[in-house]
XYZ file of C-alpha atoms in Angstrom:
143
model
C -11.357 -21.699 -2.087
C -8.741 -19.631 -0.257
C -7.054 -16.242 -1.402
C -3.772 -17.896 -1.828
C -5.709 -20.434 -4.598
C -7.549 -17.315 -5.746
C -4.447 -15.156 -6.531
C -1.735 -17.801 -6.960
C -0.928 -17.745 -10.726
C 1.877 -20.382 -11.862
C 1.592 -21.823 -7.903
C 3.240 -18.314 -7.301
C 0.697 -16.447 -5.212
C 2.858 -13.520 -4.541
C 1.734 -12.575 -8.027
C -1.812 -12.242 -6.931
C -0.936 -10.385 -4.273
C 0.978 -8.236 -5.743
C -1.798 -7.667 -7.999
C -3.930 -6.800 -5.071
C -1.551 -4.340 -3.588
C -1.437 -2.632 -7.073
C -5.639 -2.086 -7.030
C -5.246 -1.382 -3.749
C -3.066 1.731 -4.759
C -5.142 2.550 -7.598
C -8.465 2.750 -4.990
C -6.464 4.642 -3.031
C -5.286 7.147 -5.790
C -9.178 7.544 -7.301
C -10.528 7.781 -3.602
C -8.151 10.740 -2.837
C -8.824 12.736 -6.296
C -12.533 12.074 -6.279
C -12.696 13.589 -2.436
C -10.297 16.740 -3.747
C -12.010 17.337 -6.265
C -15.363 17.539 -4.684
C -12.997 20.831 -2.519
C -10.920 21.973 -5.253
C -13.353 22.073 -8.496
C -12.971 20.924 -12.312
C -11.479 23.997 -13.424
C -8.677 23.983 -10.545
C -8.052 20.478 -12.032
C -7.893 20.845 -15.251
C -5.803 24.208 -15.452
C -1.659 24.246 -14.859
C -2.373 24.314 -11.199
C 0.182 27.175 -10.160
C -1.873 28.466 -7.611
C -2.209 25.465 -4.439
C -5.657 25.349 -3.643
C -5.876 23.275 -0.104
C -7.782 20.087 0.281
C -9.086 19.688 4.691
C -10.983 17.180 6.525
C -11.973 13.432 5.005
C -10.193 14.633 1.506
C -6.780 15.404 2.832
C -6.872 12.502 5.163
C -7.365 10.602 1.805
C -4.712 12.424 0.125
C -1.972 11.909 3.137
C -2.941 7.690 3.046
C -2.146 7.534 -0.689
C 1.048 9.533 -0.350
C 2.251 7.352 2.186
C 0.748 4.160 0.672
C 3.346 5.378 -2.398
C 5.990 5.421 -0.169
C 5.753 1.929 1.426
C 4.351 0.408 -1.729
C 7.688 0.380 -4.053
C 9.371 -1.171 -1.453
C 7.000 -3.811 -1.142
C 6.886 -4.383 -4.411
C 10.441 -4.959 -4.626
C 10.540 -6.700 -1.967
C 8.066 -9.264 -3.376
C 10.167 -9.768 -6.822
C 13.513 -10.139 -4.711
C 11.754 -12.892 -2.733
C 10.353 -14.714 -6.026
C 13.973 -14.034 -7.932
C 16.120 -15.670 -4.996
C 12.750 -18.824 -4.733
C 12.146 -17.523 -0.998
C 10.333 -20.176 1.459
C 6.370 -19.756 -0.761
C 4.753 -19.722 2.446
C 6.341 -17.426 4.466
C 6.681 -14.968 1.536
C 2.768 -15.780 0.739
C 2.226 -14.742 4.709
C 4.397 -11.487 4.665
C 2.839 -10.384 1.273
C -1.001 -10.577 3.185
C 0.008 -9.142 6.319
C 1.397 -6.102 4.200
C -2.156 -5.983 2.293
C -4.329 -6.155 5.417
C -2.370 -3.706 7.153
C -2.365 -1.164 4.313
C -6.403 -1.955 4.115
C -6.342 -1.290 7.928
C -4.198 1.964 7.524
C -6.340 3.894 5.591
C -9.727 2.429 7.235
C -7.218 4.101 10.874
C -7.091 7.059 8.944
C -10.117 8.109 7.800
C -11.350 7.107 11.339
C -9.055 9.283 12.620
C -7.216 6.658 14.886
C -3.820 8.271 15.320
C -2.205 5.494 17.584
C -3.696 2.440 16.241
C -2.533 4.092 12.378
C 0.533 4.454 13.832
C 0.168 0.568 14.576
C -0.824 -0.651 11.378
C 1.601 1.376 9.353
C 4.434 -0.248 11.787
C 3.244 -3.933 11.028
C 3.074 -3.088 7.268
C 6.377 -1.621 7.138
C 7.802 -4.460 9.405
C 6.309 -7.039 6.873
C 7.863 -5.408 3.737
C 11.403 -5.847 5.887
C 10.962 -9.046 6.776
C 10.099 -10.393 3.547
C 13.641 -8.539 2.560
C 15.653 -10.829 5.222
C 13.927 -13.923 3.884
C 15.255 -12.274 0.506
C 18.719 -12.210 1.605
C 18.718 -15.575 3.785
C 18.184 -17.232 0.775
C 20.937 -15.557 -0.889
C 23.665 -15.955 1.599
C 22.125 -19.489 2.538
């Protein structure tokens, strides 16, 4: 059994993958407020929060890979619909949509590790991923 067999829904696996992205983001999100909170305390939390009360080390690493996985993962997202709306080539969108989830995985694992250059990498391939799978988008429209 492959992943594509495991998340293909419908013989549309960029369902399941988008699926995977999505708990991928939600790890993310409970990772980064479970390591604040350990800094920042229940009552910080629970109050109105006027007062900023600074998060350092492993828990603002965290906190900066879910903010960024929030900005590349809308665009993904959309990315992946566009390609299912205009019936993109399966595999190739199938291929761009698992590139884009191993090099998020990779991106945080670079960040917490505190590998500046190969992050830098990762984030790059990701990114590059999310655009490609746009161009297939649009190939397929102005084909």
């Amino acid at each position: 059994m492959t992943l594509l067999s495991i998340t293909s829904y419908g013989g549309r696996p960029e369902y399941g993958l988008l699926a995977i992205a999505i708990l991928l983001g939600i790890v993310h999100l409970v990772w980064a407020a479970t390591a604040a909170r350990r800094q920042q305390n229940l009552k910080w939390a629970r109050g109105p929060r006027d007062e900023p009360m600074p998060i350092t080390g492993m828990a603002a690493r965290l906190d900066r890979g879910f903010k960024n996985y929030m900005e590349t993962f809308p665009f993904f997202a959309a990315a992946v619909i566009v390609a299912h709306l205009t019936q993109a080539p399966q595999e190739r969108v199938d291929i761009l949509a698992i590139i884009f989830i191993v090099a998020r995985l990779s991106y945080l694992g670079c960040y917490l590790a505190d590998w500046h250059w190969a992050r830098s990498l990762v984030w790059f391939v990701g990114s590059m991923a999310t655009l490609v799978l746009v161009v297939v988008a649009l190939m397929k429209i102005w084909a």
